[in-house]
Tab-separated table of C-alpha atoms and ligand atoms in Angstrom:
chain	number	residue	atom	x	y	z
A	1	UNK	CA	108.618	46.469	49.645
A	2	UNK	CA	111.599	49.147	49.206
A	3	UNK	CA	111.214	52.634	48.031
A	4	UNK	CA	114.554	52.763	46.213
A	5	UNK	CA	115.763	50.453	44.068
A	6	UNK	CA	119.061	48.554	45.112
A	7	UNK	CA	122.565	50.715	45.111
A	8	UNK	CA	125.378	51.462	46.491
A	9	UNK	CA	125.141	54.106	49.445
A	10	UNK	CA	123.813	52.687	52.688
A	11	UNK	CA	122.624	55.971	53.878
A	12	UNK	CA	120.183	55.979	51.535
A	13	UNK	CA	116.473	56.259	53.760
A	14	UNK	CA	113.721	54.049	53.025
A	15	UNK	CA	109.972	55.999	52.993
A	16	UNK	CA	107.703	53.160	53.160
A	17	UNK	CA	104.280	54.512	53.431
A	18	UNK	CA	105.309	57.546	52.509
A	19	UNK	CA	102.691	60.139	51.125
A	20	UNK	CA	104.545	61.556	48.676
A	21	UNK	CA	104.515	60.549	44.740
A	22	UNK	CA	108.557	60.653	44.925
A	23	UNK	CA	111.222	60.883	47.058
A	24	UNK	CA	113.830	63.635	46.428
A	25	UNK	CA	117.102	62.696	48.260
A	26	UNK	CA	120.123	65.290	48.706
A	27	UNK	CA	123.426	64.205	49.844
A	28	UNK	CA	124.721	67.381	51.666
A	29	UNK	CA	127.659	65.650	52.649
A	30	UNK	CA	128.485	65.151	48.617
A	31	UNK	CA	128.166	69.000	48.104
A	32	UNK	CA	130.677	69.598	50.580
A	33	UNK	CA	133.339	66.564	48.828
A	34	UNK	CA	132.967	68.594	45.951
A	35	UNK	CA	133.449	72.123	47.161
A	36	UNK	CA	136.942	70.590	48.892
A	37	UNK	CA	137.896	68.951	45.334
A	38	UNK	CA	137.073	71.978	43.232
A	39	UNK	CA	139.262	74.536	46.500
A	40	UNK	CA	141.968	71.736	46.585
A	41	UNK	CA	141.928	72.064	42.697
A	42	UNK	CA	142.589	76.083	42.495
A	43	UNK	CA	144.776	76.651	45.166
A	44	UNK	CA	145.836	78.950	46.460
A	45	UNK	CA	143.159	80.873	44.865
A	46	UNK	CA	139.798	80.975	47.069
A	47	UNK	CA	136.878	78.815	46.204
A	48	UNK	CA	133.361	80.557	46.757
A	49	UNK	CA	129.867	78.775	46.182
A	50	UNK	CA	127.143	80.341	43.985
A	51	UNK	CA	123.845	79.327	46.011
A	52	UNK	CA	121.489	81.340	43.764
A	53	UNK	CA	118.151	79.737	42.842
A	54	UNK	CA	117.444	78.463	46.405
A	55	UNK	CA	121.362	76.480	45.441
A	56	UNK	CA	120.296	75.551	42.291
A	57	UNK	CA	116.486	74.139	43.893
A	58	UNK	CA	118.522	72.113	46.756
A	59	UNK	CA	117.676	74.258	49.514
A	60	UNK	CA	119.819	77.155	50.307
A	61	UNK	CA	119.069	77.317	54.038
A	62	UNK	CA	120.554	73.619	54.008
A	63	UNK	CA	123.361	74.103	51.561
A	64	UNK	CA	125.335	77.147	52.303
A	65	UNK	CA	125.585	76.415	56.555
A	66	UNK	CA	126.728	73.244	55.597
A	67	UNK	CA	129.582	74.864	53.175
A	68	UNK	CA	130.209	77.499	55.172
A	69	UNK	CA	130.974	75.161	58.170
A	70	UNK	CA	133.636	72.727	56.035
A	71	UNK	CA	135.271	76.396	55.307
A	72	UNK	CA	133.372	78.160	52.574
A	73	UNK	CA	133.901	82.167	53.064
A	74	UNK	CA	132.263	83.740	49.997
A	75	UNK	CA	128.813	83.154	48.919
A	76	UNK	CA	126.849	84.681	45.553
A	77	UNK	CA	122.956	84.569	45.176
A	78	UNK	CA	121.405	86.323	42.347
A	79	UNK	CA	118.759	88.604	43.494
A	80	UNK	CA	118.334	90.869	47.036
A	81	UNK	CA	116.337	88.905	48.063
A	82	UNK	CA	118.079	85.700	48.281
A	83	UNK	CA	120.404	87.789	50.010
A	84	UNK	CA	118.499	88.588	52.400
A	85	UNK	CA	117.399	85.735	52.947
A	86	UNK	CA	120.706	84.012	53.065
A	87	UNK	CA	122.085	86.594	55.412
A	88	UNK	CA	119.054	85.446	57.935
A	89	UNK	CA	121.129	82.167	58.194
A	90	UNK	CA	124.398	83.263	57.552
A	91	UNK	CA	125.963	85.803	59.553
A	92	UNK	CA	129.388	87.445	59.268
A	93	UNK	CA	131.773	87.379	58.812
A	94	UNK	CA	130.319	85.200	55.981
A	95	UNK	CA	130.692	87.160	52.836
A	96	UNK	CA	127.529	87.426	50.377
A	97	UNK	CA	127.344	88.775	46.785
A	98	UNK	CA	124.283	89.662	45.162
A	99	UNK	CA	125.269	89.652	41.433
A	100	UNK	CA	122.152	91.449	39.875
A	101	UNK	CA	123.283	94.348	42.287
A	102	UNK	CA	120.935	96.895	43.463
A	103	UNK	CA	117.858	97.878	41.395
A	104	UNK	CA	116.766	101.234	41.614
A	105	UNK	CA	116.428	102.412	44.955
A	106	UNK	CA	117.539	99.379	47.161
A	107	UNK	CA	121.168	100.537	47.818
A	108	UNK	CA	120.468	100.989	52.033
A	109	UNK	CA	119.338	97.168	51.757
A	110	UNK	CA	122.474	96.531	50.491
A	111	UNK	CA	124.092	98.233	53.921
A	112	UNK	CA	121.079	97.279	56.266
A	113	UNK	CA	121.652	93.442	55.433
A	114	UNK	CA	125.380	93.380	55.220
A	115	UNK	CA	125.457	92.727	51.275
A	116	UNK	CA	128.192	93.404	48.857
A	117	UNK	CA	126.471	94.401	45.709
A	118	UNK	CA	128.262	93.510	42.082
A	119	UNK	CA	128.094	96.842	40.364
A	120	UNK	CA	126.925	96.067	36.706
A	121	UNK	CA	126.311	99.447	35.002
A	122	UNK	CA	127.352	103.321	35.176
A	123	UNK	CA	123.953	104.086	36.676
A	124	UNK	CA	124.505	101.058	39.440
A	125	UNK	CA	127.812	102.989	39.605
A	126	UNK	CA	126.080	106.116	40.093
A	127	UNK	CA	123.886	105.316	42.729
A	128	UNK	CA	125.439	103.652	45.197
A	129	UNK	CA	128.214	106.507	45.011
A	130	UNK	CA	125.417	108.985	45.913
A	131	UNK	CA	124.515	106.375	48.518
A	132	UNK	CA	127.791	106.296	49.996
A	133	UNK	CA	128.073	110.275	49.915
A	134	UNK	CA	124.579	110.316	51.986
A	135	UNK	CA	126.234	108.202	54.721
A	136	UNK	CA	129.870	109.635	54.616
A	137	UNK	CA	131.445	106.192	54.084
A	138	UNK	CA	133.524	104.614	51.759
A	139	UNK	CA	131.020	101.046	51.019
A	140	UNK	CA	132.383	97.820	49.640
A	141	UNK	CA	131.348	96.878	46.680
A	142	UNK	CA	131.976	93.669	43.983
A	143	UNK	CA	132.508	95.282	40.328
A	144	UNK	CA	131.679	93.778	37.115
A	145	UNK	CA	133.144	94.510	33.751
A	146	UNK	CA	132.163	92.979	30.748
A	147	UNK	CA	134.297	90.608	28.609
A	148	UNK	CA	132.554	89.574	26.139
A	149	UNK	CA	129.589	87.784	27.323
A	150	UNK	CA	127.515	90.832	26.903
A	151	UNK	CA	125.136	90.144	29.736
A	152	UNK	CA	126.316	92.252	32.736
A	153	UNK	CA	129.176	94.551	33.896
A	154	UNK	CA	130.913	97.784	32.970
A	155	UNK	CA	132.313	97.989	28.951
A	156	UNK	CA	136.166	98.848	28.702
A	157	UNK	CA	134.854	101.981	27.840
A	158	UNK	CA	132.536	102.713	30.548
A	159	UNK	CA	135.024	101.791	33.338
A	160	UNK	CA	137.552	104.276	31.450
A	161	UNK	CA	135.173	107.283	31.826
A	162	UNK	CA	134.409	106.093	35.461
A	163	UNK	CA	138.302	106.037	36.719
A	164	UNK	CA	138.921	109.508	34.661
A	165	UNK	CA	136.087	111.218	36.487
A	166	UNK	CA	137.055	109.370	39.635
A	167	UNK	CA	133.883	107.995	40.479
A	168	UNK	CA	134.396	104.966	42.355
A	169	UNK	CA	135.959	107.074	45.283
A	170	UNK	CA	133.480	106.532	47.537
A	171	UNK	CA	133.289	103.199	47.254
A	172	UNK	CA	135.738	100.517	48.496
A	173	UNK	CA	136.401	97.902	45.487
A	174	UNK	CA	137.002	94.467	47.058
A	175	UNK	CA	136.414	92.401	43.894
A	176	UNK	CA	136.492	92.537	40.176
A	177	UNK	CA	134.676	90.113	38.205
A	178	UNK	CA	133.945	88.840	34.840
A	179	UNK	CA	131.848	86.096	33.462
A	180	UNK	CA	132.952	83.556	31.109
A	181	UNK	CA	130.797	82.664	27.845
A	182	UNK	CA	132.097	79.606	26.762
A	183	UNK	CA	134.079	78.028	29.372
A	184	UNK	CA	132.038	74.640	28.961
A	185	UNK	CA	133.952	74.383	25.476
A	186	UNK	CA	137.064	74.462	26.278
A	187	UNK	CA	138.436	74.907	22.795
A	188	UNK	CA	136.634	78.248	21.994
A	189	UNK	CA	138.599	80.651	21.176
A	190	UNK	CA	136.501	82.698	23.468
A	191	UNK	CA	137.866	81.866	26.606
A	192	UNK	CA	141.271	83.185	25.929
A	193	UNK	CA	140.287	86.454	24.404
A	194	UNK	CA	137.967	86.657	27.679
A	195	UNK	CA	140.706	85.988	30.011
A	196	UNK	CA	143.004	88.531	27.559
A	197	UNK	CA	140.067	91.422	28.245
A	198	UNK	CA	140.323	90.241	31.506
A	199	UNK	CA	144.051	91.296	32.204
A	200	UNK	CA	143.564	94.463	30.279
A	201	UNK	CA	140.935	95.482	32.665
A	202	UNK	CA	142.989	94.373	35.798
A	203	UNK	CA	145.993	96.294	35.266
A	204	UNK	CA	143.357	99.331	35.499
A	205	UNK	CA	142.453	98.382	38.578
A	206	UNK	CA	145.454	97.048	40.409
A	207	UNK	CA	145.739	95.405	43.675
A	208	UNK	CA	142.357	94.640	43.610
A	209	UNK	CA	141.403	91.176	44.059
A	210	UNK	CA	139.703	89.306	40.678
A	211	UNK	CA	137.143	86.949	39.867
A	212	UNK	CA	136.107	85.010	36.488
A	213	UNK	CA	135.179	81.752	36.491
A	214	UNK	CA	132.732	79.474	37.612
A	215	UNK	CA	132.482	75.763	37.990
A	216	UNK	CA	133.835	74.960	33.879
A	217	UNK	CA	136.266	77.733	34.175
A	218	UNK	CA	138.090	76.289	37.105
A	219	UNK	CA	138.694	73.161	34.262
A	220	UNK	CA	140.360	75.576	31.801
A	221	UNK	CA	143.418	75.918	33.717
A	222	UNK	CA	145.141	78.123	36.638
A	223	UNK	CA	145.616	81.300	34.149
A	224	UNK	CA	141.777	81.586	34.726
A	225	UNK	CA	141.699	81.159	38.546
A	226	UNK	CA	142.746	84.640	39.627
A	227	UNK	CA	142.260	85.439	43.240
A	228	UNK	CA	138.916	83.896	43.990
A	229	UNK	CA	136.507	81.045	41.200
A	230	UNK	CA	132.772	80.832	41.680
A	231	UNK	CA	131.588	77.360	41.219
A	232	UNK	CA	128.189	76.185	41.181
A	233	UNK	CA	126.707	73.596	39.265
A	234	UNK	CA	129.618	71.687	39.753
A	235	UNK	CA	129.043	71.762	43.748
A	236	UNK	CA	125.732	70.097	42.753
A	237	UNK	CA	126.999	67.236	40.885
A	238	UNK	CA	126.537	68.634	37.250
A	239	UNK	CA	129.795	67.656	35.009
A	240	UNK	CA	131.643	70.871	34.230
A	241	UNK	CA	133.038	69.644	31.251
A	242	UNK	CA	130.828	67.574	29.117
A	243	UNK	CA	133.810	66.053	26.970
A	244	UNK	CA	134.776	63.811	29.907
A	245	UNK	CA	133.814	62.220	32.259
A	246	UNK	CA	132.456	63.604	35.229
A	247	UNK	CA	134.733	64.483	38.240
A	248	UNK	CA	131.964	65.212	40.313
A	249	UNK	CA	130.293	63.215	42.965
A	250	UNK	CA	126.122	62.478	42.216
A	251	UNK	CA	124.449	64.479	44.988
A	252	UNK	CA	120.536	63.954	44.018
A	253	UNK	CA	118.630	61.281	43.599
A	254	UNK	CA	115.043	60.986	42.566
A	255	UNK	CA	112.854	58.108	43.515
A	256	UNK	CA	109.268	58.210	41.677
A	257	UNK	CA	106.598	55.551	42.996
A	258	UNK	CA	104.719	53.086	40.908
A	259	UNK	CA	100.865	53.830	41.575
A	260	UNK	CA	99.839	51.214	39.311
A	261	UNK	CA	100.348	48.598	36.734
A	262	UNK	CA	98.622	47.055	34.115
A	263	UNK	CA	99.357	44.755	31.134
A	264	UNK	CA	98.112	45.903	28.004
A	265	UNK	CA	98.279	44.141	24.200
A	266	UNK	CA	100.266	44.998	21.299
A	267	UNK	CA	98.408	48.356	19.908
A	268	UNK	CA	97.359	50.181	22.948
A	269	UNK	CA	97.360	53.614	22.742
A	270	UNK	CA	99.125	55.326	26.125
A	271	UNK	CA	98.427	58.764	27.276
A	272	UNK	CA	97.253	62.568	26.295
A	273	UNK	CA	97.386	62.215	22.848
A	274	UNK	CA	97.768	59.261	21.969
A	275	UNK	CA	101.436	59.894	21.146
A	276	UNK	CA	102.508	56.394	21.919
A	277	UNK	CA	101.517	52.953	20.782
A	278	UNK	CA	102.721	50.058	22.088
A	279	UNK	CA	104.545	47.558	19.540
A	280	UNK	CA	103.854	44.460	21.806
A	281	UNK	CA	102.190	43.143	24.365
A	282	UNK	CA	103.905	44.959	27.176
A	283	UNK	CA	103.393	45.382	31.016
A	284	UNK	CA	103.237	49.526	31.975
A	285	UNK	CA	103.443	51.357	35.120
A	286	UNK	CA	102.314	54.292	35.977
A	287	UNK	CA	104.518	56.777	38.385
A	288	UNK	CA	103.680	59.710	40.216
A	289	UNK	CA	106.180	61.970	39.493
A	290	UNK	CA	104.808	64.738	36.205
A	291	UNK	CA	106.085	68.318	34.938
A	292	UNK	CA	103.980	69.931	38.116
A	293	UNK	CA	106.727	68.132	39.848
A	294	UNK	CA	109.283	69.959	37.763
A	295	UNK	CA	109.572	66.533	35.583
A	296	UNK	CA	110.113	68.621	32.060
A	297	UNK	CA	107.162	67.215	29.651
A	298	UNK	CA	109.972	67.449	27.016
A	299	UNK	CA	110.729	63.610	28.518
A	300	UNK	CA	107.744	62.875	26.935
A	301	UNK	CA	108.461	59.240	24.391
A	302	UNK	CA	111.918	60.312	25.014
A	303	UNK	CA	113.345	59.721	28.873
A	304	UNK	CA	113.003	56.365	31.508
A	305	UNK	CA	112.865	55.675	34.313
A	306	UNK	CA	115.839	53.078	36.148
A	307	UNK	CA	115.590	50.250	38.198
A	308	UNK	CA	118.509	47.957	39.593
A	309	UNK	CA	120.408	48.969	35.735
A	310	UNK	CA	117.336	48.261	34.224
A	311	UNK	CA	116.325	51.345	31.329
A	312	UNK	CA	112.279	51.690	31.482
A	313	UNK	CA	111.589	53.903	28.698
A	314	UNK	CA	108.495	56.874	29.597
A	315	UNK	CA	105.766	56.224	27.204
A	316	UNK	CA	103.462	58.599	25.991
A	317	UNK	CA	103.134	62.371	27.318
A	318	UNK	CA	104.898	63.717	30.662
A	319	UNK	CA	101.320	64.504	32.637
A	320	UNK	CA	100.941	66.936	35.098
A	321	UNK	CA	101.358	64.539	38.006
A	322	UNK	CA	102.308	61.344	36.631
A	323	UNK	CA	104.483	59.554	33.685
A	324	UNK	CA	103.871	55.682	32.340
A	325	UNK	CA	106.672	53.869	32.232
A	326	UNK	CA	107.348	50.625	30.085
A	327	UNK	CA	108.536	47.794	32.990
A	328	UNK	CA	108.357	44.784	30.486
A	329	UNK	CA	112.461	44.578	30.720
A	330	UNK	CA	111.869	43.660	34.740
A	331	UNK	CA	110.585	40.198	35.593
A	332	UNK	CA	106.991	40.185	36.426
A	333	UNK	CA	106.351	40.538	40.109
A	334	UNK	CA	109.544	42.824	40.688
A	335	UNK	CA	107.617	45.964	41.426
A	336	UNK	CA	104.517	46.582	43.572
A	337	UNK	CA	102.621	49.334	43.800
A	338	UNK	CA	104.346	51.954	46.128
A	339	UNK	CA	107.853	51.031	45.015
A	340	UNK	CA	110.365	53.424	43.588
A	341	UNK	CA	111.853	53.389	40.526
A	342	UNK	CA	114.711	55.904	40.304
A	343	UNK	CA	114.313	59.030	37.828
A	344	UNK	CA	117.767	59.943	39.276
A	345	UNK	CA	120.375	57.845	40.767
A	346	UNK	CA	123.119	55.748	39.702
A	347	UNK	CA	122.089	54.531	36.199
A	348	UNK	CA	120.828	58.074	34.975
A	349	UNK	CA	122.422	61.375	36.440
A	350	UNK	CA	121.172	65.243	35.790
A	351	UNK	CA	123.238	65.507	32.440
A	352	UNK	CA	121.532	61.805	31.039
A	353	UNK	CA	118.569	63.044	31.598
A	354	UNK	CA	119.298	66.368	30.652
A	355	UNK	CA	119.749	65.038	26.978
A	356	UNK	CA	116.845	62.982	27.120
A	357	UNK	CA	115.072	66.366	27.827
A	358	UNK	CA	116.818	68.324	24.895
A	359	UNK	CA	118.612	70.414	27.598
A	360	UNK	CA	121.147	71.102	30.207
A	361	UNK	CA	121.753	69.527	33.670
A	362	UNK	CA	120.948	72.709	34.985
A	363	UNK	CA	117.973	73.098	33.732
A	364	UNK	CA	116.878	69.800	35.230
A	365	UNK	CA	118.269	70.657	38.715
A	366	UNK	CA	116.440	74.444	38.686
A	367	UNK	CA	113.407	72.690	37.635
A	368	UNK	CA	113.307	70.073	40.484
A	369	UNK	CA	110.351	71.117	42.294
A	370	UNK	CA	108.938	71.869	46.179
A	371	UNK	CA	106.620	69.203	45.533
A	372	UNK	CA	108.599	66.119	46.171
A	373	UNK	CA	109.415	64.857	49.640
A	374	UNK	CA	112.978	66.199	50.547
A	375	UNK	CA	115.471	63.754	52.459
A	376	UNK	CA	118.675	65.847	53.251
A	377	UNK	CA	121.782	63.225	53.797
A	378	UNK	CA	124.315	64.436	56.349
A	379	UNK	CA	122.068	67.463	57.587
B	401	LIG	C1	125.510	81.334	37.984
B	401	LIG	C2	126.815	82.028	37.999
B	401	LIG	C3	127.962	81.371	38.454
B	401	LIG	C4	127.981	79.891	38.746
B	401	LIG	O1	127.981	79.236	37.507
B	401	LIG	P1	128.106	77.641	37.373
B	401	LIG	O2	128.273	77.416	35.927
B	401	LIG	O3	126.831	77.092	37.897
B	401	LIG	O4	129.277	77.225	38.180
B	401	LIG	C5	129.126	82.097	38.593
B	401	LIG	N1	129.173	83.401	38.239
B	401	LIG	C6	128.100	84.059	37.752
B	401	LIG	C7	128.227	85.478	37.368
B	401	LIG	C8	126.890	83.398	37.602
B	401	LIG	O5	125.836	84.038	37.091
């Protein structure tokens, strides 16, 4: 009885008699292949890793020691509390970002923990100045402008009536950054008016360092690499550009196990809902793997599961803990009860199953839950 269906990797573990409905696997040692290709890709411009999320629901307290040790100097989480967090297992002189910045009245957390802030807004602006005043020191400091995604950072405008009034003198500018809206098409027009607003805005703020693109940016070409790019999906094995194929190496896999199987006749209804009918007699299994498990219930008649190449389709509704899966492609006798059939692996990576969801590969990653059992490869 194996938990994983045949493939290719040898390091992949076995967890017979495991408790666990499915078997998350991360392959640590594939995040770092894929930081070096994307920093090998962009130099001499620095490669960072954006580890918000928990690193995208991988585990950051696994994830960003384990970049940070193959040479990984700049990290970005979203919130101050990742930061925090992060900092707890990261020390300096590792460098990390909190992009959301400080929300009102967190600026000393920002100095206490050792945190550059991204400066999004005048009042952000504002208040770390004051900040800065009250301790008599210049603080360092990431700065966004806006380029036309219209999410976060400083208008044209608004950075105009800052420099005139001189109001980032107290505070030490080591970054500018920008965000790119479309950088996963690479034929918007977009990107080049983005990267356009984005040289207008650097010759106001020369010699300092400059920032816009994460992991699909890097793919647009060096005139978007600037001084330092901010991948992360990409790290993670999502395809940065969905037009090819992908460059990046597969660094999850998800194993769910059968619970049980049954053979039912042509006409049997299958799950909540009775949203599926089987069209002949067929043999089903049922997995324990559901959208509690962060399994999106929009696979529901649409994803499969895999097994040694083999597509078993999902019948019927996602549940909360489970999915039934059509297995009368395999021979009978090929699964047991406590075997695995891959959700991801080598027949079906996050961006297949992405579609089959009706969304992105990121999406699918975020969603992975805390409920599975976690093997970390290369730990
Ligand atoms: C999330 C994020 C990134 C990383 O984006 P990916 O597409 O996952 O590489 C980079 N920069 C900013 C501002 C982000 O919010």
């Amino acid at each position: 009885m194996t938990l994983l269906s045949p493939l290719p990797a040898a390091s992949t573990p076995t967890a017979e008699h495991s408790p666990a409905g499915a078997v998350l696997t991360i392959d640590l040692n594939a995040i770092v292949q894929n930081w070096r290709a994307l920093a090998a890709r962009v130099v001499p411009t620095e490669c960072a890793a954006v580890v918000k999320a928990d690193a995208y629901g991988l585990g950051a307290q696994w994830v960003a020691p384990k970049l940070a040790a193959a040479g990984c100097h700049t990290f970005f989480v979203a919130h101050l509390d990742e930061g925090i967090a992060l900092r707890r297992i990261l020390p300096p002189p590792a460098r990390i970002i909190v992009l959301h910045g400080p929300m009102p009245g967190t600026d000393a957390d920002f100095t206490a923990h050792q945190l550059l802030p991204v400066l999004n807004s005048p009042e952000q602006v504002a208040a770390h100045a004051a900040h800065a005043r009250s301790l008599s020191r210049k603080l360092p400091l990431v700065l966004q402008t806006d380029t036309g995604m219209t999410r976060f950072g400083l208008t044209l405008g608004e950075l105009d009536q800052l420099l005139a009034r001189d109001a980032l003198a107290p505070l030490d500018v080591v970054l500018h950054m920008s965000h790119l809206a479309c950088a996963d098409t690479p034929s918007h027009g977009a990107n080049a008016a983005q990267r356009d607003a984005f040289n207008a805005v650097r010759a106001r703020l020369p010699g300092i360092p400059a920032s816009l693109s994460a992991s699909s940016g890097i793919f647009l070409g060096p005139d978007f690499h600037f001084d330092l790019v901010r991948p992360g999906a990409a790290l993670y094995g999502v395809a940065p550009r969905p037009q090819v194929p992908n460059p990046m190496k597969p660094v999850v896999r998800l194993s769910g196990r059968v619970i049980q199987m049954r053979e039912v006749a042509a006409g049997t209804a299958v799950g909540y809902g009775h949203t599926a009918t089987t069209s002949a007699a067929a043999r089903l299994a049922t997995v324990g793997v559901g959208y509690a498990d962060g399994f999106l219930r929009s696979l529901s008649n649409s994803g499969a599961a895999w097994y040694g190449g083999v597509r078993l389709p999902i019948l019927g509704r996602v549940s909360m803990d489970s999915i039934i899966i059509d297995i009368s492609a395999l021979a009978d006798g090929t699964l047991a009860p406590g075997d695995g059939v891959d959700l991801l692996g080598p027949d079906q990576d996050l961006d297949a199953l992405a579609r089959d969801a009706g969304t992105i590969g990121y999406e699918v990653l975020t969603s992975l839950g805390t409920r599975y059992e976690r093997h970390y490869l290369g730990a």
